[in-house]
């Protein structure tokens, strides 16, 4: 990867990281349905190239480089700016790395299910990835907001891909909640910030110290936390289950990784770089945020417990896990913020594995409900083993990545003697186990119940594993979940750099 | 640049008068030619010449300050003077730019909608309208302004009545009544001011005004002027002429008047409030601020709500215009530099987005004859390029970042926050959420429904219509991503207005 830096400066590389997916998208559009194989090859190549570019920047960030580049001046004195910093690099690595796996998976899934409009699907995907990278490298709040909105808009066609009544309904909820929170609250918070500080740059230690006091600070925090609807804190979480009408690769990469992580990433970013940990520690303006996050963690887990649809259960699990990140940031101890950053990566690997498994089950067996999964582990050993690993990571057990991040968040809670946070982590761990382990148990130890003859899908009862691309992808991410436990150096290094050594 | 704006009034630049005279003389030429295609050629050439002159004038004004032309060599206030400052220059560029883009578009659209024997009359009327609108913005004389107002209004009535639907006649008649009332009120207001000051020259009026400002006559004049101009602006609740006029006028007329006529009316309001009464503390004497603000907010909400329920797309966009006019007037009512900048930049931004929207609709009407939402089912797949341009315009109406709508919203919300008017900021944002609803109604129908099965496919939209549509759509993105130029000009204009003369 070093060869890239011989003829491209760091600034070029950052810009390239944002633009590259778009170029790929244009080529995909040009190929169209006529050259389906070339089109898919382009998607895959773009994803690989994107990861190489992003990964090539990692050593620089770890070495302390923070290059910045202005794209253009949008408003007088306010430019769209890309800046390299550790947290963004972590998010970009996760998003671009998993994009490769997801592309392989998409090809298997979309072809296996004979989906329509595949060109549109891949093009929108590239725009979504480009905006996710834009969010990751955003150098100021305006840039982040711009890419945040582009991400919402570019994922809308993916959510409504099926074009059915259910898809339209889901799309309305998705767009309605995400747009109204971002325009109604996030936008206001941003303009308020700009009005009192005269800047929107992400600055270590925050930009608000000494500019705003008391309850107003808590209100501003509220505007951000609920304006960033992608973080799915209750009660603005409903868009996420609604988004599950999308094809599974979309749910997997976008609604387990790129979109929701863009949400919690923005939350951490705003807390660390706009408010600053010290300001919030002093003012205690974020006390309510811990409560809100704790409530979401527990409530979403309880809802997940009662979902029979597998994707919906995973969606509520995501809502719960996202609030771990928010809680980790809201505890305000450097070590818990580190845990929050780490959890962005850990949850991404675990949850994408779970979604891949759900899609794999759908493709091979045409089953969507938890109650149908008895004995499926014997027919699909690879898929369900990967599922089990993903589930362990959600619960936070070793040897999976989820253990590490939870450990750091818990350490932060202990350090600050936050009894509520400690209690919530314990209870939610039990709840996670309660809604994941029975699935794993039933899959491997119960006998398969054949479907009724009248069920049109009963002919699939004698199924085997899913297509090879699908199995490859989910095995890879499951392996990644384990790898991150044994070698967490890169994400931990970035997380540590975020809180300053 | 700003310093240079102050005083350089000796130069008498003939281009000022040519800007008006060229289109004015081309009108009788169109009639003498008696041929549709010849008239169109003349009108198109003239519209481009006028645009070039307008750009030259804007450039000169921004570089060396206010320009003056004395008609017949008579010094003001004895003779009529033409006087162009930054606001006027910005407005003529808006009008001329829309004219230059709309004329190439007109040929095919007009050929499809208006009987051939009336084409040359149509282009003659367009030229009269153009010269009237430009004249309003360059004249320095309150009575001369009335003359141009009547030239543009009378030609508009004729143009609307050329619509192919018979209801165009009643729509035009209704506008004739309301528009004449408006113009009459304006001239009564001017008459009353003349009675007290003995002058019709706008700068002269401004100088004398402080001495007579507290008289009842001037109070009455102000009332007549406000109501009269509000009628022409279509400020809620005096907007009732607008929806039908826009709906039943020929497509080209709708595009042109929606993008220019109301903007020029807002310019008159700015001229009266900030120039004629510029040296008087107008807001202390007249309750104009609360009145305008309440009406603007009512327009933003009630017209947006009306738009949501419309079945005819042109009508929906017409109500959307009434709502957007609310934003322009709101910035005027705030009466601060930032607020006025927002207003003035929104004149430009709205002209672009509504121009693009009505052009796309005009192309759809051309191809399919469809105007109701139901007719648009699946149109996104049948006319992808046209509909994509409409999407850009629609997103701009919502105020999504990277479109011009975002810039206007940013500026107006900033202006409210500057004055600590929190509820107002919230109202602006909330009303933009209403735009999501009506815009998305169209998007959903166009992209997520199956096309009707009909025997004939839509006619192919000629490039002469598609290119102008896309010029405006792309301008909407360009000036949304890089608003430094428009905001600089608007800001210069606002400063000049706030500083009196």
mmCIF file with all atom_site columns, N, CA, C and O in Angstrom, chain A residues 72-76 78 145-146 149 153 156 163 168 172 175 179-180 183-184 187 190-192 195, chain B residues 400-402 406 409-410 413-414 417 422 425 429 432-433 436 440 444 448-449 480-484 487:
data_model
loop_
_atom_site.group_PDB
_atom_site.id
_atom_site.type_symbol
_atom_site.label_atom_id
_atom_site.label_alt_id
_atom_site.label_comp_id
_atom_site.label_asym_id
_atom_site.label_entity_id
_atom_site.label_seq_id
_atom_site.pdbx_PDB_ins_code
_atom_site.Cartn_x
_atom_site.Cartn_y
_atom_site.Cartn_z
_atom_site.occupancy
_atom_site.B_iso_or_equiv
_atom_site.pdbx_formal_charge
_atom_site.auth_seq_id
_atom_site.auth_comp_id
_atom_site.auth_asym_id
_atom_site.auth_atom_id
_atom_site.pdbx_PDB_model_num
ATOM 1   N N  . UNK A 1 72  ? -14.474 22.729 -1.215  1.00 0.00 ? 72  UNK A N  1
ATOM 2   C CA . UNK A 1 72  ? -14.856 24.038 -1.758  1.00 0.00 ? 72  UNK A CA 1
ATOM 3   C C  . UNK A 1 72  ? -15.587 24.826 -0.693  1.00 0.00 ? 72  UNK A C  1
ATOM 4   O O  . UNK A 1 72  ? -16.056 24.282 0.299   1.00 0.00 ? 72  UNK A O  1
ATOM 5   N N  . UNK A 1 73  ? -15.647 26.141 -0.923  1.00 0.00 ? 73  UNK A N  1
ATOM 6   C CA . UNK A 1 73  ? -16.266 27.014 0.057   1.00 0.00 ? 73  UNK A CA 1
ATOM 7   C C  . UNK A 1 73  ? -17.768 27.046 -0.211  1.00 0.00 ? 73  UNK A C  1
ATOM 8   O O  . UNK A 1 73  ? -18.211 27.583 -1.216  1.00 0.00 ? 73  UNK A O  1
ATOM 9   N N  . UNK A 1 74  ? -18.528 26.463 0.688   1.00 0.00 ? 74  UNK A N  1
ATOM 10  C CA . UNK A 1 74  ? -19.960 26.342 0.457   1.00 0.00 ? 74  UNK A CA 1
ATOM 11  C C  . UNK A 1 74  ? -20.673 27.626 0.831   1.00 0.00 ? 74  UNK A C  1
ATOM 12  O O  . UNK A 1 74  ? -21.484 28.150 0.085   1.00 0.00 ? 74  UNK A O  1
ATOM 13  N N  . UNK A 1 75  ? -20.381 28.128 2.014   1.00 0.00 ? 75  UNK A N  1
ATOM 14  C CA . UNK A 1 75  ? -20.923 29.401 2.468   1.00 0.00 ? 75  UNK A CA 1
ATOM 15  C C  . UNK A 1 75  ? -19.718 30.260 2.803   1.00 0.00 ? 75  UNK A C  1
ATOM 16  O O  . UNK A 1 75  ? -18.657 29.728 3.113   1.00 0.00 ? 75  UNK A O  1
ATOM 17  N N  . UNK A 1 76  ? -19.873 31.590 2.735   1.00 0.00 ? 76  UNK A N  1
ATOM 18  C CA . UNK A 1 76  ? -18.715 32.427 3.032   1.00 0.00 ? 76  UNK A CA 1
ATOM 19  C C  . UNK A 1 76  ? -18.126 32.041 4.400   1.00 0.00 ? 76  UNK A C  1
ATOM 20  O O  . UNK A 1 76  ? -18.823 32.074 5.407   1.00 0.00 ? 76  UNK A O  1
ATOM 21  N N  . UNK A 1 78  ? -17.248 29.128 5.393   1.00 0.00 ? 78  UNK A N  1
ATOM 22  C CA . UNK A 1 78  ? -17.502 27.740 5.781   1.00 0.00 ? 78  UNK A CA 1
ATOM 23  C C  . UNK A 1 78  ? -17.269 26.840 4.579   1.00 0.00 ? 78  UNK A C  1
ATOM 24  O O  . UNK A 1 78  ? -17.987 26.930 3.595   1.00 0.00 ? 78  UNK A O  1
ATOM 25  N N  . UNK A 1 145 ? -22.814 17.108 8.271   1.00 0.00 ? 145 UNK A N  1
ATOM 26  C CA . UNK A 1 145 ? -24.252 17.217 8.035   1.00 0.00 ? 145 UNK A CA 1
ATOM 27  C C  . UNK A 1 145 ? -24.584 16.971 6.572   1.00 0.00 ? 145 UNK A C  1
ATOM 28  O O  . UNK A 1 145 ? -25.536 16.254 6.240   1.00 0.00 ? 145 UNK A O  1
ATOM 29  N N  . UNK A 1 146 ? -23.784 17.539 5.676   1.00 0.00 ? 146 UNK A N  1
ATOM 30  C CA . UNK A 1 146 ? -24.043 17.370 4.247   1.00 0.00 ? 146 UNK A CA 1
ATOM 31  C C  . UNK A 1 146 ? -24.010 15.887 3.874   1.00 0.00 ? 146 UNK A C  1
ATOM 32  O O  . UNK A 1 146 ? -24.941 15.354 3.262   1.00 0.00 ? 146 UNK A O  1
ATOM 33  N N  . UNK A 1 149 ? -26.927 13.820 5.249   1.00 0.00 ? 149 UNK A N  1
ATOM 34  C CA . UNK A 1 149 ? -28.177 13.910 4.490   1.00 0.00 ? 149 UNK A CA 1
ATOM 35  C C  . UNK A 1 149 ? -28.089 13.132 3.173   1.00 0.00 ? 149 UNK A C  1
ATOM 36  O O  . UNK A 1 149 ? -29.055 12.499 2.754   1.00 0.00 ? 149 UNK A O  1
ATOM 37  N N  . UNK A 1 153 ? -30.584 10.130 1.821   1.00 0.00 ? 153 UNK A N  1
ATOM 38  C CA . UNK A 1 153 ? -31.256 10.133 0.522   1.00 0.00 ? 153 UNK A CA 1
ATOM 39  C C  . UNK A 1 153 ? -30.819 8.959  -0.343  1.00 0.00 ? 153 UNK A C  1
ATOM 40  O O  . UNK A 1 153 ? -31.626 8.359  -1.047  1.00 0.00 ? 153 UNK A O  1
ATOM 41  N N  . UNK A 1 156 ? -32.483 5.694  0.697   1.00 0.00 ? 156 UNK A N  1
ATOM 42  C CA . UNK A 1 156 ? -33.940 5.568  0.525   1.00 0.00 ? 156 UNK A CA 1
ATOM 43  C C  . UNK A 1 156 ? -34.325 4.636  -0.636  1.00 0.00 ? 156 UNK A C  1
ATOM 44  O O  . UNK A 1 156 ? -35.149 3.745  -0.460  1.00 0.00 ? 156 UNK A O  1
ATOM 45  N N  . UNK A 1 163 ? -40.368 -1.984 -3.972  1.00 0.00 ? 163 UNK A N  1
ATOM 46  C CA . UNK A 1 163 ? -41.443 -1.255 -4.633  1.00 0.00 ? 163 UNK A CA 1
ATOM 47  C C  . UNK A 1 163 ? -42.838 -1.693 -4.223  1.00 0.00 ? 163 UNK A C  1
ATOM 48  O O  . UNK A 1 163 ? -43.830 -1.300 -4.833  1.00 0.00 ? 163 UNK A O  1
ATOM 49  N N  . UNK A 1 168 ? -42.997 0.885  0.422   1.00 0.00 ? 168 UNK A N  1
ATOM 50  C CA . UNK A 1 168 ? -43.337 2.318  0.434   1.00 0.00 ? 168 UNK A CA 1
ATOM 51  C C  . UNK A 1 168 ? -43.566 2.807  1.859   1.00 0.00 ? 168 UNK A C  1
ATOM 52  O O  . UNK A 1 168 ? -43.094 3.870  2.240   1.00 0.00 ? 168 UNK A O  1
ATOM 53  N N  . UNK A 1 172 ? -41.385 5.532  3.923   1.00 0.00 ? 172 UNK A N  1
ATOM 54  C CA . UNK A 1 172 ? -41.918 6.775  4.506   1.00 0.00 ? 172 UNK A CA 1
ATOM 55  C C  . UNK A 1 172 ? -41.441 6.963  5.942   1.00 0.00 ? 172 UNK A C  1
ATOM 56  O O  . UNK A 1 172 ? -41.020 8.050  6.326   1.00 0.00 ? 172 UNK A O  1
ATOM 57  N N  . UNK A 1 175 ? -37.560 7.694  5.872   1.00 0.00 ? 175 UNK A N  1
ATOM 58  C CA . UNK A 1 175 ? -37.224 9.039  5.449   1.00 0.00 ? 175 UNK A CA 1
ATOM 59  C C  . UNK A 1 175 ? -37.817 10.083 6.391   1.00 0.00 ? 175 UNK A C  1
ATOM 60  O O  . UNK A 1 175 ? -37.182 11.063 6.743   1.00 0.00 ? 175 UNK A O  1
ATOM 61  N N  . UNK A 1 179 ? -35.191 12.427 8.149   1.00 0.00 ? 179 UNK A N  1
ATOM 62  C CA . UNK A 1 179 ? -35.126 13.799 7.631   1.00 0.00 ? 179 UNK A CA 1
ATOM 63  C C  . UNK A 1 179 ? -35.673 14.792 8.642   1.00 0.00 ? 179 UNK A C  1
ATOM 64  O O  . UNK A 1 179 ? -35.125 15.882 8.810   1.00 0.00 ? 179 UNK A O  1
ATOM 65  N N  . UNK A 1 180 ? -36.775 14.445 9.310   1.00 0.00 ? 180 UNK A N  1
ATOM 66  C CA . UNK A 1 180 ? -37.343 15.455 10.201  1.00 0.00 ? 180 UNK A CA 1
ATOM 67  C C  . UNK A 1 180 ? -36.446 15.659 11.417  1.00 0.00 ? 180 UNK A C  1
ATOM 68  O O  . UNK A 1 180 ? -36.321 16.778 11.897  1.00 0.00 ? 180 UNK A O  1
ATOM 69  N N  . UNK A 1 183 ? -33.265 17.675 9.958   1.00 0.00 ? 183 UNK A N  1
ATOM 70  C CA . UNK A 1 183 ? -33.557 19.070 9.594   1.00 0.00 ? 183 UNK A CA 1
ATOM 71  C C  . UNK A 1 183 ? -34.103 19.825 10.803  1.00 0.00 ? 183 UNK A C  1
ATOM 72  O O  . UNK A 1 183 ? -33.742 20.960 11.076  1.00 0.00 ? 183 UNK A O  1
ATOM 73  N N  . UNK A 1 184 ? -34.974 19.152 11.554  1.00 0.00 ? 184 UNK A N  1
ATOM 74  C CA . UNK A 1 184 ? -35.636 19.847 12.662  1.00 0.00 ? 184 UNK A CA 1
ATOM 75  C C  . UNK A 1 184 ? -34.713 20.098 13.842  1.00 0.00 ? 184 UNK A C  1
ATOM 76  O O  . UNK A 1 184 ? -34.796 21.157 14.473  1.00 0.00 ? 184 UNK A O  1
ATOM 77  N N  . UNK A 1 187 ? -29.920 20.300 12.370  1.00 0.00 ? 187 UNK A N  1
ATOM 78  C CA . UNK A 1 187 ? -29.678 21.556 11.651  1.00 0.00 ? 187 UNK A CA 1
ATOM 79  C C  . UNK A 1 187 ? -29.746 22.752 12.599  1.00 0.00 ? 187 UNK A C  1
ATOM 80  O O  . UNK A 1 187 ? -28.897 23.641 12.574  1.00 0.00 ? 187 UNK A O  1
ATOM 81  N N  . UNK A 1 190 ? -26.781 22.782 14.871  1.00 0.00 ? 190 UNK A N  1
ATOM 82  C CA . UNK A 1 190 ? -25.586 23.210 14.152  1.00 0.00 ? 190 UNK A CA 1
ATOM 83  C C  . UNK A 1 190 ? -25.576 24.731 13.986  1.00 0.00 ? 190 UNK A C  1
ATOM 84  O O  . UNK A 1 190 ? -24.563 25.391 14.227  1.00 0.00 ? 190 UNK A O  1
ATOM 85  N N  . UNK A 1 191 ? -26.733 25.288 13.598  1.00 0.00 ? 191 UNK A N  1
ATOM 86  C CA . UNK A 1 191 ? -26.774 26.737 13.398  1.00 0.00 ? 191 UNK A CA 1
ATOM 87  C C  . UNK A 1 191 ? -26.627 27.482 14.717  1.00 0.00 ? 191 UNK A C  1
ATOM 88  O O  . UNK A 1 191 ? -26.011 28.550 14.779  1.00 0.00 ? 191 UNK A O  1
ATOM 89  N N  . UNK A 1 192 ? -27.196 26.907 15.762  1.00 0.00 ? 192 UNK A N  1
ATOM 90  C CA . UNK A 1 192 ? -27.041 27.518 17.087  1.00 0.00 ? 192 UNK A CA 1
ATOM 91  C C  . UNK A 1 192 ? -25.553 27.562 17.448  1.00 0.00 ? 192 UNK A C  1
ATOM 92  O O  . UNK A 1 192 ? -25.018 28.598 17.853  1.00 0.00 ? 192 UNK A O  1
ATOM 93  N N  . UNK A 1 195 ? -23.799 30.080 15.488  1.00 0.00 ? 195 UNK A N  1
ATOM 94  C CA . UNK A 1 195 ? -24.190 31.425 15.895  1.00 0.00 ? 195 UNK A CA 1
ATOM 95  C C  . UNK A 1 195 ? -23.416 31.882 17.125  1.00 0.00 ? 195 UNK A C  1
ATOM 96  O O  . UNK A 1 195 ? -23.041 33.050 17.230  1.00 0.00 ? 195 UNK A O  1
ATOM 97  N N  . UNK B 2 400 ? -32.519 20.507 1.124   1.00 0.00 ? 400 UNK B N  1
ATOM 98  C CA . UNK B 2 400 ? -31.490 19.504 1.391   1.00 0.00 ? 400 UNK B CA 1
ATOM 99  C C  . UNK B 2 400 ? -30.121 20.119 1.092   1.00 0.00 ? 400 UNK B C  1
ATOM 100 O O  . UNK B 2 400 ? -29.998 20.882 0.140   1.00 0.00 ? 400 UNK B O  1
ATOM 101 N N  . UNK B 2 401 ? -29.104 19.821 1.905   1.00 0.00 ? 401 UNK B N  1
ATOM 102 C CA . UNK B 2 401 ? -27.788 20.407 1.627   1.00 0.00 ? 401 UNK B CA 1
ATOM 103 C C  . UNK B 2 401 ? -27.286 20.035 0.233   1.00 0.00 ? 401 UNK B C  1
ATOM 104 O O  . UNK B 2 401 ? -27.636 18.979 -0.299  1.00 0.00 ? 401 UNK B O  1
ATOM 105 N N  . UNK B 2 402 ? -26.447 20.901 -0.305  1.00 0.00 ? 402 UNK B N  1
ATOM 106 C CA . UNK B 2 402 ? -25.933 20.826 -1.678  1.00 0.00 ? 402 UNK B CA 1
ATOM 107 C C  . UNK B 2 402 ? -26.976 21.254 -2.704  1.00 0.00 ? 402 UNK B C  1
ATOM 108 O O  . UNK B 2 402 ? -26.774 21.101 -3.898  1.00 0.00 ? 402 UNK B O  1
ATOM 109 N N  . UNK B 2 406 ? -31.034 24.889 0.588   1.00 0.00 ? 406 UNK B N  1
ATOM 110 C CA . UNK B 2 406 ? -30.326 24.810 1.862   1.00 0.00 ? 406 UNK B CA 1
ATOM 111 C C  . UNK B 2 406 ? -29.697 26.152 2.222   1.00 0.00 ? 406 UNK B C  1
ATOM 112 O O  . UNK B 2 406 ? -29.717 26.575 3.379   1.00 0.00 ? 406 UNK B O  1
ATOM 113 N N  . UNK B 2 409 ? -32.305 28.563 3.491   1.00 0.00 ? 409 UNK B N  1
ATOM 114 C CA . UNK B 2 409 ? -32.773 28.184 4.820   1.00 0.00 ? 409 UNK B CA 1
ATOM 115 C C  . UNK B 2 409 ? -31.705 28.512 5.856   1.00 0.00 ? 409 UNK B C  1
ATOM 116 O O  . UNK B 2 409 ? -32.001 29.055 6.923   1.00 0.00 ? 409 UNK B O  1
ATOM 117 N N  . UNK B 2 410 ? -30.484 28.189 5.505   1.00 0.00 ? 410 UNK B N  1
ATOM 118 C CA . UNK B 2 410 ? -29.361 28.484 6.404   1.00 0.00 ? 410 UNK B CA 1
ATOM 119 C C  . UNK B 2 410 ? -29.352 29.969 6.763   1.00 0.00 ? 410 UNK B C  1
ATOM 120 O O  . UNK B 2 410 ? -29.248 30.350 7.919   1.00 0.00 ? 410 UNK B O  1
ATOM 121 N N  . UNK B 2 413 ? -32.557 31.038 8.881   1.00 0.00 ? 413 UNK B N  1
ATOM 122 C CA . UNK B 2 413 ? -32.502 30.549 10.263  1.00 0.00 ? 413 UNK B CA 1
ATOM 123 C C  . UNK B 2 413 ? -31.406 31.285 11.025  1.00 0.00 ? 413 UNK B C  1
ATOM 124 O O  . UNK B 2 413 ? -31.606 31.685 12.182  1.00 0.00 ? 413 UNK B O  1
ATOM 125 N N  . UNK B 2 414 ? -30.260 31.514 10.362  1.00 0.00 ? 414 UNK B N  1
ATOM 126 C CA . UNK B 2 414 ? -29.195 32.285 11.021  1.00 0.00 ? 414 UNK B CA 1
ATOM 127 C C  . UNK B 2 414 ? -29.709 33.653 11.431  1.00 0.00 ? 414 UNK B C  1
ATOM 128 O O  . UNK B 2 414 ? -29.431 34.135 12.535  1.00 0.00 ? 414 UNK B O  1
ATOM 129 N N  . UNK B 2 417 ? -31.838 33.400 14.490  1.00 0.00 ? 417 UNK B N  1
ATOM 130 C CA . UNK B 2 417 ? -31.063 33.097 15.696  1.00 0.00 ? 417 UNK B CA 1
ATOM 131 C C  . UNK B 2 417 ? -30.285 34.333 16.149  1.00 0.00 ? 417 UNK B C  1
ATOM 132 O O  . UNK B 2 417 ? -30.137 34.586 17.338  1.00 0.00 ? 417 UNK B O  1
ATOM 133 N N  . UNK B 2 422 ? -36.021 32.401 18.617  1.00 0.00 ? 422 UNK B N  1
ATOM 134 C CA . UNK B 2 422 ? -36.015 30.944 18.566  1.00 0.00 ? 422 UNK B CA 1
ATOM 135 C C  . UNK B 2 422 ? -37.238 30.341 17.924  1.00 0.00 ? 422 UNK B C  1
ATOM 136 O O  . UNK B 2 422 ? -37.134 29.479 17.066  1.00 0.00 ? 422 UNK B O  1
ATOM 137 N N  . UNK B 2 425 ? -37.108 30.579 14.210  1.00 0.00 ? 425 UNK B N  1
ATOM 138 C CA . UNK B 2 425 ? -36.179 29.622 13.609  1.00 0.00 ? 425 UNK B CA 1
ATOM 139 C C  . UNK B 2 425 ? -36.834 28.252 13.530  1.00 0.00 ? 425 UNK B C  1
ATOM 140 O O  . UNK B 2 425 ? -36.766 27.570 12.505  1.00 0.00 ? 425 UNK B O  1
ATOM 141 N N  . UNK B 2 429 ? -37.855 25.946 10.069  1.00 0.00 ? 429 UNK B N  1
ATOM 142 C CA . UNK B 2 429 ? -37.437 24.563 9.892   1.00 0.00 ? 429 UNK B CA 1
ATOM 143 C C  . UNK B 2 429 ? -38.649 23.638 9.757   1.00 0.00 ? 429 UNK B C  1
ATOM 144 O O  . UNK B 2 429 ? -38.702 22.763 8.891   1.00 0.00 ? 429 UNK B O  1
ATOM 145 N N  . UNK B 2 432 ? -40.283 23.762 6.464   1.00 0.00 ? 432 UNK B N  1
ATOM 146 C CA . UNK B 2 432 ? -39.556 23.067 5.391   1.00 0.00 ? 432 UNK B CA 1
ATOM 147 C C  . UNK B 2 432 ? -39.812 21.567 5.467   1.00 0.00 ? 432 UNK B C  1
ATOM 148 O O  . UNK B 2 432 ? -39.687 20.857 4.479   1.00 0.00 ? 432 UNK B O  1
ATOM 149 N N  . UNK B 2 433 ? -40.188 21.081 6.655   1.00 0.00 ? 433 UNK B N  1
ATOM 150 C CA . UNK B 2 433 ? -40.536 19.665 6.754   1.00 0.00 ? 433 UNK B CA 1
ATOM 151 C C  . UNK B 2 433 ? -41.830 19.369 5.994   1.00 0.00 ? 433 UNK B C  1
ATOM 152 O O  . UNK B 2 433 ? -42.013 18.277 5.465   1.00 0.00 ? 433 UNK B O  1
ATOM 153 N N  . UNK B 2 436 ? -41.236 18.345 2.553   1.00 0.00 ? 436 UNK B N  1
ATOM 154 C CA . UNK B 2 436 ? -40.890 16.933 2.336   1.00 0.00 ? 436 UNK B CA 1
ATOM 155 C C  . UNK B 2 436 ? -42.142 16.168 1.940   1.00 0.00 ? 436 UNK B C  1
ATOM 156 O O  . UNK B 2 436 ? -42.120 15.339 1.036   1.00 0.00 ? 436 UNK B O  1
ATOM 157 N N  . UNK B 2 440 ? -42.414 14.516 -1.612  1.00 0.00 ? 440 UNK B N  1
ATOM 158 C CA . UNK B 2 440 ? -42.290 13.062 -1.625  1.00 0.00 ? 440 UNK B CA 1
ATOM 159 C C  . UNK B 2 440 ? -43.523 12.374 -2.171  1.00 0.00 ? 440 UNK B C  1
ATOM 160 O O  . UNK B 2 440 ? -43.452 11.256 -2.664  1.00 0.00 ? 440 UNK B O  1
ATOM 161 N N  . UNK B 2 444 ? -42.702 9.426  -4.723  1.00 0.00 ? 444 UNK B N  1
ATOM 162 C CA . UNK B 2 444 ? -43.188 8.065  -4.497  1.00 0.00 ? 444 UNK B CA 1
ATOM 163 C C  . UNK B 2 444 ? -43.981 7.552  -5.696  1.00 0.00 ? 444 UNK B C  1
ATOM 164 O O  . UNK B 2 444 ? -43.773 6.435  -6.165  1.00 0.00 ? 444 UNK B O  1
ATOM 165 N N  . UNK B 2 448 ? -42.062 4.650  -7.347  1.00 0.00 ? 448 UNK B N  1
ATOM 166 C CA . UNK B 2 448 ? -42.401 3.399  -6.659  1.00 0.00 ? 448 UNK B CA 1
ATOM 167 C C  . UNK B 2 448 ? -43.733 2.825  -7.119  1.00 0.00 ? 448 UNK B C  1
ATOM 168 O O  . UNK B 2 448 ? -44.279 1.936  -6.490  1.00 0.00 ? 448 UNK B O  1
ATOM 169 N N  . UNK B 2 449 ? -44.280 3.353  -8.194  1.00 0.00 ? 449 UNK B N  1
ATOM 170 C CA . UNK B 2 449 ? -45.497 2.758  -8.732  1.00 0.00 ? 449 UNK B CA 1
ATOM 171 C C  . UNK B 2 449 ? -45.234 2.277  -10.148 1.00 0.00 ? 449 UNK B C  1
ATOM 172 O O  . UNK B 2 449 ? -44.371 2.808  -10.833 1.00 0.00 ? 449 UNK B O  1
ATOM 173 N N  . UNK B 2 480 ? -25.818 25.726 -4.812  1.00 0.00 ? 480 UNK B N  1
ATOM 174 C CA . UNK B 2 480 ? -26.077 25.193 -3.481  1.00 0.00 ? 480 UNK B CA 1
ATOM 175 C C  . UNK B 2 480 ? -24.800 24.698 -2.835  1.00 0.00 ? 480 UNK B C  1
ATOM 176 O O  . UNK B 2 480 ? -24.625 24.763 -1.628  1.00 0.00 ? 480 UNK B O  1
ATOM 177 N N  . UNK B 2 481 ? -23.882 24.208 -3.670  1.00 0.00 ? 481 UNK B N  1
ATOM 178 C CA . UNK B 2 481 ? -22.627 23.697 -3.126  1.00 0.00 ? 481 UNK B CA 1
ATOM 179 C C  . UNK B 2 481 ? -21.619 24.829 -2.949  1.00 0.00 ? 481 UNK B C  1
ATOM 180 O O  . UNK B 2 481 ? -20.752 24.759 -2.098  1.00 0.00 ? 481 UNK B O  1
ATOM 181 N N  . UNK B 2 482 ? -21.761 25.858 -3.735  1.00 0.00 ? 482 UNK B N  1
ATOM 182 C CA . UNK B 2 482 ? -20.799 26.948 -3.688  1.00 0.00 ? 482 UNK B CA 1
ATOM 183 C C  . UNK B 2 482 ? -21.554 28.262 -3.749  1.00 0.00 ? 482 UNK B C  1
ATOM 184 O O  . UNK B 2 482 ? -21.722 28.855 -4.803  1.00 0.00 ? 482 UNK B O  1
ATOM 185 N N  . UNK B 2 483 ? -22.020 28.697 -2.599  1.00 0.00 ? 483 UNK B N  1
ATOM 186 C CA . UNK B 2 483 ? -22.908 29.853 -2.574  1.00 0.00 ? 483 UNK B CA 1
ATOM 187 C C  . UNK B 2 483 ? -22.172 31.140 -2.271  1.00 0.00 ? 483 UNK B C  1
ATOM 188 O O  . UNK B 2 483 ? -22.801 32.164 -1.995  1.00 0.00 ? 483 UNK B O  1
ATOM 189 N N  . UNK B 2 484 ? -20.843 31.107 -2.345  1.00 0.00 ? 484 UNK B N  1
ATOM 190 C CA . UNK B 2 484 ? -20.136 32.321 -1.956  1.00 0.00 ? 484 UNK B CA 1
ATOM 191 C C  . UNK B 2 484 ? -20.465 33.487 -2.882  1.00 0.00 ? 484 UNK B C  1
ATOM 192 O O  . UNK B 2 484 ? -20.664 34.597 -2.427  1.00 0.00 ? 484 UNK B O  1
ATOM 193 N N  . UNK B 2 487 ? -24.169 34.666 -2.280  1.00 0.00 ? 487 UNK B N  1
ATOM 194 C CA . UNK B 2 487 ? -24.310 35.282 -0.960  1.00 0.00 ? 487 UNK B CA 1
ATOM 195 C C  . UNK B 2 487 ? -23.537 36.598 -0.884  1.00 0.00 ? 487 UNK B C  1
ATOM 196 O O  . UNK B 2 487 ? -23.999 37.543 -0.241  1.00 0.00 ? 487 UNK B O  1
#
